[in-house]
Amino acid sequence: DTGVSQNPRHKITKRGQNVTFRCDPISEHNRLYWYRQTLGQGPEFLTYFQNEAQLEKSRLLSDRFSAERPKGSFSTLEIQRTEQGDSAMYLCASSARDRANSPLHFGNGTRLTVT
Amino acid sequence: GEDVEQSLFLSVREGDSSVINCTYTDSSSTYLYWYKQEPGAGLQLLTYIFSNMDMKQDQRLTVLLNKKDKHLSLRIADTQTGDSAIYFCAETDPGGYQKVTFGTGTKLQVIP
């Protein structure tokens, strides 16, 4: 079990640029989640995949945000035309659907700074 | 909707017990979790409790659940400096996706 892996760890970008983050879940986990965490707050849910299907999106996920999980394995989160308010830690988590209790396992996150 | 509340800060002396409290609003949550976050890191799952349990003990950690009052607590026995971190309480979304809703976190400071 290598854990959930996220890349890059840090990203600094200028306002208006596009950024893409990658998440590799634990290999046998078919559920994948994206969360966003701002300073001093708990993580907030953004979106959820079961295999390749995106089953739920938060109202926090504006139309500048898009997430994909094309083959049901890794996932990408893209932010277009970044704004300073997008600066946050973006966390990915995975869990296994077929187990009665499968808690979310988180990666170390990608910290985005928009200047 | 779900809402999870925690006190923001707790300071204890090394060797003492720490008790971190949490209240939640969704009585149909199936699992309640405690996660630990160290600076610059992701969230580490510490322990969890199923909603039909009152207590769960795991080494130095004891979780107490009062479902009637929707109150969850985490007790850390013999608190060490390495326990200094932010602790998040979280409840599952009863909708079935195992999505969790987090509290704002309690920052635990352990004084040597």
mmCIF file with all atom_site columns, N, CA and C in Angstrom, chain A residues 53-109:
data_model
loop_
_atom_site.group_PDB
_atom_site.id
_atom_site.type_symbol
_atom_site.label_atom_id
_atom_site.label_alt_id
_atom_site.label_comp_id
_atom_site.label_asym_id
_atom_site.label_entity_id
_atom_site.label_seq_id
_atom_site.pdbx_PDB_ins_code
_atom_site.Cartn_x
_atom_site.Cartn_y
_atom_site.Cartn_z
_atom_site.occupancy
_atom_site.B_iso_or_equiv
_atom_site.pdbx_formal_charge
_atom_site.auth_seq_id
_atom_site.auth_comp_id
_atom_site.auth_asym_id
_atom_site.auth_atom_id
_atom_site.pdbx_PDB_model_num
ATOM 1   N N  . ALA A 1 53  ? -16.807 7.508  -13.111 1.00 0.00 ? 53  ALA A N  1
ATOM 2   C CA . ALA A 1 53  ? -17.998 8.357  -13.110 1.00 0.00 ? 53  ALA A CA 1
ATOM 3   C C  . ALA A 1 53  ? -17.923 9.418  -12.006 1.00 0.00 ? 53  ALA A C  1
ATOM 4   N N  . GLN A 1 54  ? -18.136 10.661 -12.402 1.00 0.00 ? 54  GLN A N  1
ATOM 5   C CA . GLN A 1 54  ? -18.184 11.761 -11.440 1.00 0.00 ? 54  GLN A CA 1
ATOM 6   C C  . GLN A 1 54  ? -19.624 11.845 -10.935 1.00 0.00 ? 54  GLN A C  1
ATOM 7   N N  . LEU A 1 55  ? -19.838 11.443 -9.688  1.00 0.00 ? 55  LEU A N  1
ATOM 8   C CA . LEU A 1 55  ? -21.192 11.284 -9.185  1.00 0.00 ? 55  LEU A CA 1
ATOM 9   C C  . LEU A 1 55  ? -21.711 12.464 -8.384  1.00 0.00 ? 55  LEU A C  1
ATOM 10  N N  . GLU A 1 56  ? -20.821 13.299 -7.896  1.00 0.00 ? 56  GLU A N  1
ATOM 11  C CA . GLU A 1 56  ? -21.297 14.431 -7.111  1.00 0.00 ? 56  GLU A CA 1
ATOM 12  C C  . GLU A 1 56  ? -20.303 15.578 -7.231  1.00 0.00 ? 56  GLU A C  1
ATOM 13  N N  . LYS A 1 57  ? -20.841 16.778 -7.345  1.00 0.00 ? 57  LYS A N  1
ATOM 14  C CA . LYS A 1 57  ? -20.020 17.990 -7.377  1.00 0.00 ? 57  LYS A CA 1
ATOM 15  C C  . LYS A 1 57  ? -20.594 18.992 -6.403  1.00 0.00 ? 57  LYS A C  1
ATOM 16  N N  . SER A 1 58  ? -19.723 19.623 -5.635  1.00 0.00 ? 58  SER A N  1
ATOM 17  C CA . SER A 1 58  ? -20.158 20.643 -4.693  1.00 0.00 ? 58  SER A CA 1
ATOM 18  C C  . SER A 1 58  ? -20.466 21.938 -5.435  1.00 0.00 ? 58  SER A C  1
ATOM 19  N N  . ARG A 1 59  ? -21.285 22.758 -4.796  1.00 0.00 ? 59  ARG A N  1
ATOM 20  C CA . ARG A 1 59  ? -21.539 24.099 -5.357  1.00 0.00 ? 59  ARG A CA 1
ATOM 21  C C  . ARG A 1 59  ? -20.278 24.952 -5.314  1.00 0.00 ? 59  ARG A C  1
ATOM 22  N N  . LEU A 1 60  ? -19.284 24.523 -4.499  1.00 0.00 ? 60  LEU A N  1
ATOM 23  C CA . LEU A 1 60  ? -18.010 25.239 -4.450  1.00 0.00 ? 60  LEU A CA 1
ATOM 24  C C  . LEU A 1 60  ? -17.255 25.113 -5.769  1.00 0.00 ? 60  LEU A C  1
ATOM 25  N N  . LEU A 1 61  ? -17.582 24.081 -6.531  1.00 0.00 ? 61  LEU A N  1
ATOM 26  C CA . LEU A 1 61  ? -16.852 23.811 -7.763  1.00 0.00 ? 61  LEU A CA 1
ATOM 27  C C  . LEU A 1 61  ? -17.451 24.657 -8.883  1.00 0.00 ? 61  LEU A C  1
ATOM 28  N N  . SER A 1 62  ? -16.844 25.830 -9.084  1.00 0.00 ? 62  SER A N  1
ATOM 29  C CA . SER A 1 62  ? -17.361 26.724 -10.131 1.00 0.00 ? 62  SER A CA 1
ATOM 30  C C  . SER A 1 62  ? -17.040 26.143 -11.500 1.00 0.00 ? 62  SER A C  1
ATOM 31  N N  . ASP A 1 63  ? -17.536 26.814 -12.537 1.00 0.00 ? 63  ASP A N  1
ATOM 32  C CA . ASP A 1 63  ? -17.313 26.290 -13.891 1.00 0.00 ? 63  ASP A CA 1
ATOM 33  C C  . ASP A 1 63  ? -15.865 26.437 -14.339 1.00 0.00 ? 63  ASP A C  1
ATOM 34  N N  . ARG A 1 64  ? -15.038 27.100 -13.533 1.00 0.00 ? 64  ARG A N  1
ATOM 35  C CA . ARG A 1 64  ? -13.614 27.168 -13.870 1.00 0.00 ? 64  ARG A CA 1
ATOM 36  C C  . ARG A 1 64  ? -12.876 25.895 -13.429 1.00 0.00 ? 64  ARG A C  1
ATOM 37  N N  . PHE A 1 65  ? -13.554 25.093 -12.618 1.00 0.00 ? 65  PHE A N  1
ATOM 38  C CA . PHE A 1 65  ? -12.952 23.869 -12.110 1.00 0.00 ? 65  PHE A CA 1
ATOM 39  C C  . PHE A 1 65  ? -13.490 22.672 -12.897 1.00 0.00 ? 65  PHE A C  1
ATOM 40  N N  . SER A 1 66  ? -12.583 21.773 -13.251 1.00 0.00 ? 66  SER A N  1
ATOM 41  C CA . SER A 1 66  ? -13.046 20.522 -13.851 1.00 0.00 ? 66  SER A CA 1
ATOM 42  C C  . SER A 1 66  ? -12.168 19.384 -13.353 1.00 0.00 ? 66  SER A C  1
ATOM 43  N N  . ALA A 1 67  ? -12.797 18.275 -13.093 1.00 0.00 ? 67  ALA A N  1
ATOM 44  C CA . ALA A 1 67  ? -12.077 17.097 -12.629 1.00 0.00 ? 67  ALA A CA 1
ATOM 45  C C  . ALA A 1 67  ? -12.420 15.931 -13.528 1.00 0.00 ? 67  ALA A C  1
ATOM 46  N N  . GLU A 1 68  ? -11.417 15.077 -13.727 1.00 0.00 ? 68  GLU A N  1
ATOM 47  C CA . GLU A 1 68  ? -11.613 13.899 -14.564 1.00 0.00 ? 68  GLU A CA 1
ATOM 48  C C  . GLU A 1 68  ? -10.959 12.703 -13.912 1.00 0.00 ? 68  GLU A C  1
ATOM 49  N N  . ARG A 1 69  ? -11.484 11.559 -14.299 1.00 0.00 ? 69  ARG A N  1
ATOM 50  C CA . ARG A 1 69  ? -10.857 10.303 -13.873 1.00 0.00 ? 69  ARG A CA 1
ATOM 51  C C  . ARG A 1 69  ? -11.098 9.316  -15.018 1.00 0.00 ? 69  ARG A C  1
ATOM 52  N N  . PRO A 1 70  ? -10.403 9.509  -16.125 1.00 0.00 ? 70  PRO A N  1
ATOM 53  C CA . PRO A 1 70  ? -10.759 8.859  -17.385 1.00 0.00 ? 70  PRO A CA 1
ATOM 54  C C  . PRO A 1 70  ? -10.748 7.332  -17.370 1.00 0.00 ? 70  PRO A C  1
ATOM 55  N N  . LYS A 1 71  ? -9.846  6.730  -16.641 1.00 0.00 ? 71  LYS A N  1
ATOM 56  C CA . LYS A 1 71  ? -9.766  5.272  -16.657 1.00 0.00 ? 71  LYS A CA 1
ATOM 57  C C  . LYS A 1 71  ? -10.098 4.666  -15.305 1.00 0.00 ? 71  LYS A C  1
ATOM 58  N N  . GLY A 1 72  ? -10.647 5.475  -14.463 1.00 0.00 ? 72  GLY A N  1
ATOM 59  C CA . GLY A 1 72  ? -11.010 4.973  -13.142 1.00 0.00 ? 72  GLY A CA 1
ATOM 60  C C  . GLY A 1 72  ? -9.824  4.767  -12.230 1.00 0.00 ? 72  GLY A C  1
ATOM 61  N N  . SER A 1 73  ? -8.657  5.299  -12.614 1.00 0.00 ? 73  SER A N  1
ATOM 62  C CA . SER A 1 73  ? -7.490  5.161  -11.729 1.00 0.00 ? 73  SER A CA 1
ATOM 63  C C  . SER A 1 73  ? -7.090  6.548  -11.230 1.00 0.00 ? 73  SER A C  1
ATOM 64  N N  . PHE A 1 74  ? -6.101  7.189  -11.870 1.00 0.00 ? 74  PHE A N  1
ATOM 65  C CA . PHE A 1 74  ? -5.691  8.512  -11.417 1.00 0.00 ? 74  PHE A CA 1
ATOM 66  C C  . PHE A 1 74  ? -6.746  9.546  -11.794 1.00 0.00 ? 74  PHE A C  1
ATOM 67  N N  . SER A 1 75  ? -6.662  10.689 -11.138 1.00 0.00 ? 75  SER A N  1
ATOM 68  C CA . SER A 1 75  ? -7.602  11.777 -11.417 1.00 0.00 ? 75  SER A CA 1
ATOM 69  C C  . SER A 1 75  ? -6.814  13.076 -11.583 1.00 0.00 ? 75  SER A C  1
ATOM 70  N N  . THR A 1 76  ? -7.375  13.980 -12.344 1.00 0.00 ? 76  THR A N  1
ATOM 71  C CA . THR A 1 76  ? -6.807  15.327 -12.478 1.00 0.00 ? 76  THR A CA 1
ATOM 72  C C  . THR A 1 76  ? -7.857  16.361 -12.098 1.00 0.00 ? 76  THR A C  1
ATOM 73  N N  . LEU A 1 77  ? -7.382  17.440 -11.511 1.00 0.00 ? 77  LEU A N  1
ATOM 74  C CA . LEU A 1 77  ? -8.225  18.582 -11.185 1.00 0.00 ? 77  LEU A CA 1
ATOM 75  C C  . LEU A 1 77  ? -7.616  19.789 -11.877 1.00 0.00 ? 77  LEU A C  1
ATOM 76  N N  . GLU A 1 78  ? -8.376  20.416 -12.761 1.00 0.00 ? 78  GLU A N  1
ATOM 77  C CA . GLU A 1 78  ? -7.895  21.579 -13.479 1.00 0.00 ? 78  GLU A CA 1
ATOM 78  C C  . GLU A 1 78  ? -8.648  22.817 -13.030 1.00 0.00 ? 78  GLU A C  1
ATOM 79  N N  . ILE A 1 79  ? -7.909  23.893 -12.845 1.00 0.00 ? 79  ILE A N  1
ATOM 80  C CA . ILE A 1 79  ? -8.521  25.184 -12.551 1.00 0.00 ? 79  ILE A CA 1
ATOM 81  C C  . ILE A 1 79  ? -8.134  26.130 -13.693 1.00 0.00 ? 79  ILE A C  1
ATOM 82  N N  . GLN A 1 80  ? -9.116  26.677 -14.355 1.00 0.00 ? 80  GLN A N  1
ATOM 83  C CA . GLN A 1 80  ? -8.859  27.619 -15.440 1.00 0.00 ? 80  GLN A CA 1
ATOM 84  C C  . GLN A 1 80  ? -8.976  29.050 -14.920 1.00 0.00 ? 80  GLN A C  1
ATOM 85  N N  . ARG A 1 81  ? -8.185  29.923 -15.529 1.00 0.00 ? 81  ARG A N  1
ATOM 86  C CA . ARG A 1 81  ? -8.249  31.364 -15.207 1.00 0.00 ? 81  ARG A CA 1
ATOM 87  C C  . ARG A 1 81  ? -8.209  31.560 -13.686 1.00 0.00 ? 81  ARG A C  1
ATOM 88  N N  . THR A 1 82  ? -7.138  31.088 -13.093 1.00 0.00 ? 82  THR A N  1
ATOM 89  C CA . THR A 1 82  ? -7.037  31.097 -11.634 1.00 0.00 ? 82  THR A CA 1
ATOM 90  C C  . THR A 1 82  ? -7.216  32.499 -11.057 1.00 0.00 ? 82  THR A C  1
ATOM 91  N N  . GLU A 1 83  ? -7.795  32.525 -9.867  1.00 0.00 ? 83  GLU A N  1
ATOM 92  C CA . GLU A 1 83  ? -8.005  33.760 -9.111  1.00 0.00 ? 83  GLU A CA 1
ATOM 93  C C  . GLU A 1 83  ? -7.289  33.620 -7.770  1.00 0.00 ? 83  GLU A C  1
ATOM 94  N N  . GLN A 1 84  ? -7.028  34.747 -7.139  1.00 0.00 ? 84  GLN A N  1
ATOM 95  C CA . GLN A 1 84  ? -6.314  34.694 -5.862  1.00 0.00 ? 84  GLN A CA 1
ATOM 96  C C  . GLN A 1 84  ? -7.096  33.896 -4.824  1.00 0.00 ? 84  GLN A C  1
ATOM 97  N N  . GLY A 1 85  ? -8.396  33.929 -4.914  1.00 0.00 ? 85  GLY A N  1
ATOM 98  C CA . GLY A 1 85  ? -9.222  33.172 -3.991  1.00 0.00 ? 85  GLY A CA 1
ATOM 99  C C  . GLY A 1 85  ? -9.124  31.665 -4.154  1.00 0.00 ? 85  GLY A C  1
ATOM 100 N N  . ASP A 1 86  ? -8.469  31.225 -5.225  1.00 0.00 ? 86  ASP A N  1
ATOM 101 C CA . ASP A 1 86  ? -8.273  29.787 -5.420  1.00 0.00 ? 86  ASP A CA 1
ATOM 102 C C  . ASP A 1 86  ? -7.091  29.269 -4.606  1.00 0.00 ? 86  ASP A C  1
ATOM 103 N N  . SER A 1 87  ? -6.293  30.172 -4.033  1.00 0.00 ? 87  SER A N  1
ATOM 104 C CA . SER A 1 87  ? -5.149  29.755 -3.232  1.00 0.00 ? 87  SER A CA 1
ATOM 105 C C  . SER A 1 87  ? -5.628  28.919 -2.057  1.00 0.00 ? 87  SER A C  1
ATOM 106 N N  . ALA A 1 88  ? -5.117  27.699 -1.967  1.00 0.00 ? 88  ALA A N  1
ATOM 107 C CA . ALA A 1 88  ? -5.582  26.754 -0.949  1.00 0.00 ? 88  ALA A CA 1
ATOM 108 C C  . ALA A 1 88  ? -4.746  25.487 -1.064  1.00 0.00 ? 88  ALA A C  1
ATOM 109 N N  . MET A 1 89  ? -5.006  24.557 -0.168  1.00 0.00 ? 89  MET A N  1
ATOM 110 C CA . MET A 1 89  ? -4.449  23.214 -0.268  1.00 0.00 ? 89  MET A CA 1
ATOM 111 C C  . MET A 1 89  ? -5.538  22.343 -0.896  1.00 0.00 ? 89  MET A C  1
ATOM 112 N N  . TYR A 1 90  ? -5.174  21.637 -1.962  1.00 0.00 ? 90  TYR A N  1
ATOM 113 C CA . TYR A 1 90  ? -6.128  20.745 -2.620  1.00 0.00 ? 90  TYR A CA 1
ATOM 114 C C  . TYR A 1 90  ? -5.764  19.314 -2.244  1.00 0.00 ? 90  TYR A C  1
ATOM 115 N N  . LEU A 1 91  ? -6.700  18.662 -1.599  1.00 0.00 ? 91  LEU A N  1
ATOM 116 C CA . LEU A 1 91  ? -6.469  17.327 -1.063  1.00 0.00 ? 91  LEU A CA 1
ATOM 117 C C  . LEU A 1 91  ? -7.266  16.293 -1.847  1.00 0.00 ? 91  LEU A C  1
ATOM 118 N N  . CYS A 1 92  ? -6.630  15.175 -2.088  1.00 0.00 ? 92  CYS A N  1
ATOM 119 C CA . CYS A 1 92  ? -7.278  14.052 -2.745  1.00 0.00 ? 92  CYS A CA 1
ATOM 120 C C  . CYS A 1 92  ? -7.382  12.916 -1.724  1.00 0.00 ? 92  CYS A C  1
ATOM 121 N N  . ALA A 1 93  ? -8.447  12.152 -1.805  1.00 0.00 ? 93  ALA A N  1
ATOM 122 C CA . ALA A 1 93  ? -8.620  11.009 -0.928  1.00 0.00 ? 93  ALA A CA 1
ATOM 123 C C  . ALA A 1 93  ? -9.223  9.860  -1.719  1.00 0.00 ? 93  ALA A C  1
ATOM 124 N N  . SER A 1 94  ? -9.020  8.653  -1.232  1.00 0.00 ? 94  SER A N  1
ATOM 125 C CA . SER A 1 94  ? -9.642  7.503  -1.880  1.00 0.00 ? 94  SER A CA 1
ATOM 126 C C  . SER A 1 94  ? -10.172 6.546  -0.823  1.00 0.00 ? 94  SER A C  1
ATOM 127 N N  . SER A 1 95  ? -11.123 5.732  -1.246  1.00 0.00 ? 95  SER A N  1
ATOM 128 C CA . SER A 1 95  ? -11.660 4.701  -0.361  1.00 0.00 ? 95  SER A CA 1
ATOM 129 C C  . SER A 1 95  ? -12.162 3.552  -1.226  1.00 0.00 ? 95  SER A C  1
ATOM 130 N N  . ALA A 1 96  ? -12.438 2.430  -0.575  1.00 0.00 ? 96  ALA A N  1
ATOM 131 C CA . ALA A 1 96  ? -12.856 1.225  -1.287  1.00 0.00 ? 96  ALA A CA 1
ATOM 132 C C  . ALA A 1 96  ? -14.346 1.024  -1.097  1.00 0.00 ? 96  ALA A C  1
ATOM 133 N N  . ARG A 1 97  ? -15.079 0.992  -2.174  1.00 0.00 ? 97  ARG A N  1
ATOM 134 C CA . ARG A 1 97  ? -16.535 0.912  -2.106  1.00 0.00 ? 97  ARG A CA 1
ATOM 135 C C  . ARG A 1 97  ? -17.044 -0.383 -1.510  1.00 0.00 ? 97  ARG A C  1
ATOM 136 N N  . ASP A 1 98  ? -16.362 -1.465 -1.793  1.00 0.00 ? 98  ASP A N  1
ATOM 137 C CA . ASP A 1 98  ? -16.955 -2.755 -1.495  1.00 0.00 ? 98  ASP A CA 1
ATOM 138 C C  . ASP A 1 98  ? -16.734 -3.240 -0.075  1.00 0.00 ? 98  ASP A C  1
ATOM 139 N N  . ARG A 1 99  ? -16.093 -2.433 0.722   1.00 0.00 ? 99  ARG A N  1
ATOM 140 C CA . ARG A 1 99  ? -15.891 -2.807 2.111   1.00 0.00 ? 99  ARG A CA 1
ATOM 141 C C  . ARG A 1 99  ? -16.908 -2.078 2.972   1.00 0.00 ? 99  ARG A C  1
ATOM 142 N N  . ALA A 1 100 ? -17.383 -2.763 3.989   1.00 0.00 ? 100 ALA A N  1
ATOM 143 C CA . ALA A 1 100 ? -18.444 -2.185 4.817   1.00 0.00 ? 100 ALA A CA 1
ATOM 144 C C  . ALA A 1 100 ? -18.006 -0.872 5.441   1.00 0.00 ? 100 ALA A C  1
ATOM 145 N N  . ASN A 1 101 ? -16.791 -0.809 5.853   1.00 0.00 ? 101 ASN A N  1
ATOM 146 C CA . ASN A 1 101 ? -16.300 0.471  6.342   1.00 0.00 ? 101 ASN A CA 1
ATOM 147 C C  . ASN A 1 101 ? -14.958 0.732  5.709   1.00 0.00 ? 101 ASN A C  1
ATOM 148 N N  . SER A 1 102 ? -14.907 1.702  4.876   1.00 0.00 ? 102 SER A N  1
ATOM 149 C CA . SER A 1 102 ? -13.653 2.064  4.238   1.00 0.00 ? 102 SER A CA 1
ATOM 150 C C  . SER A 1 102 ? -13.454 3.557  4.397   1.00 0.00 ? 102 SER A C  1
ATOM 151 N N  . PRO A 1 103 ? -12.684 3.952  5.391   1.00 0.00 ? 103 PRO A N  1
ATOM 152 C CA . PRO A 1 103 ? -12.499 5.389  5.606   1.00 0.00 ? 103 PRO A CA 1
ATOM 153 C C  . PRO A 1 103 ? -11.705 6.014  4.479   1.00 0.00 ? 103 PRO A C  1
ATOM 154 N N  . LEU A 1 104 ? -11.769 7.318  4.389   1.00 0.00 ? 104 LEU A N  1
ATOM 155 C CA . LEU A 1 104 ? -11.020 8.046  3.381   1.00 0.00 ? 104 LEU A CA 1
ATOM 156 C C  . LEU A 1 104 ? -9.549  8.114  3.782   1.00 0.00 ? 104 LEU A C  1
ATOM 157 N N  . HIS A 1 105 ? -8.704  7.800  2.815   1.00 0.00 ? 105 HIS A N  1
ATOM 158 C CA . HIS A 1 105 ? -7.262  7.927  2.998   1.00 0.00 ? 105 HIS A CA 1
ATOM 159 C C  . HIS A 1 105 ? -6.799  9.107  2.157   1.00 0.00 ? 105 HIS A C  1
ATOM 160 N N  . PHE A 1 106 ? -6.127  10.055 2.779   1.00 0.00 ? 106 PHE A N  1
ATOM 161 C CA . PHE A 1 106 ? -5.754  11.288 2.105   1.00 0.00 ? 106 PHE A CA 1
ATOM 162 C C  . PHE A 1 106 ? -4.299  11.285 1.656   1.00 0.00 ? 106 PHE A C  1
ATOM 163 N N  . GLY A 1 107 ? -4.064  12.011 0.563   1.00 0.00 ? 107 GLY A N  1
ATOM 164 C CA . GLY A 1 107 ? -2.708  12.331 0.163   1.00 0.00 ? 107 GLY A CA 1
ATOM 165 C C  . GLY A 1 107 ? -2.202  13.543 0.923   1.00 0.00 ? 107 GLY A C  1
ATOM 166 N N  . ASN A 1 108 ? -0.973  13.960 0.621   1.00 0.00 ? 108 ASN A N  1
ATOM 167 C CA . ASN A 1 108 ? -0.390  15.103 1.309   1.00 0.00 ? 108 ASN A CA 1
ATOM 168 C C  . ASN A 1 108 ? -0.794  16.444 0.712   1.00 0.00 ? 108 ASN A C  1
ATOM 169 N N  . GLY A 1 109 ? -1.533  16.388 -0.378  1.00 0.00 ? 109 GLY A N  1
ATOM 170 C CA . GLY A 1 109 ? -2.101  17.614 -0.911  1.00 0.00 ? 109 GLY A CA 1
ATOM 171 C C  . GLY A 1 109 ? -1.192  18.351 -1.868  1.00 0.00 ? 109 GLY A C  1
#
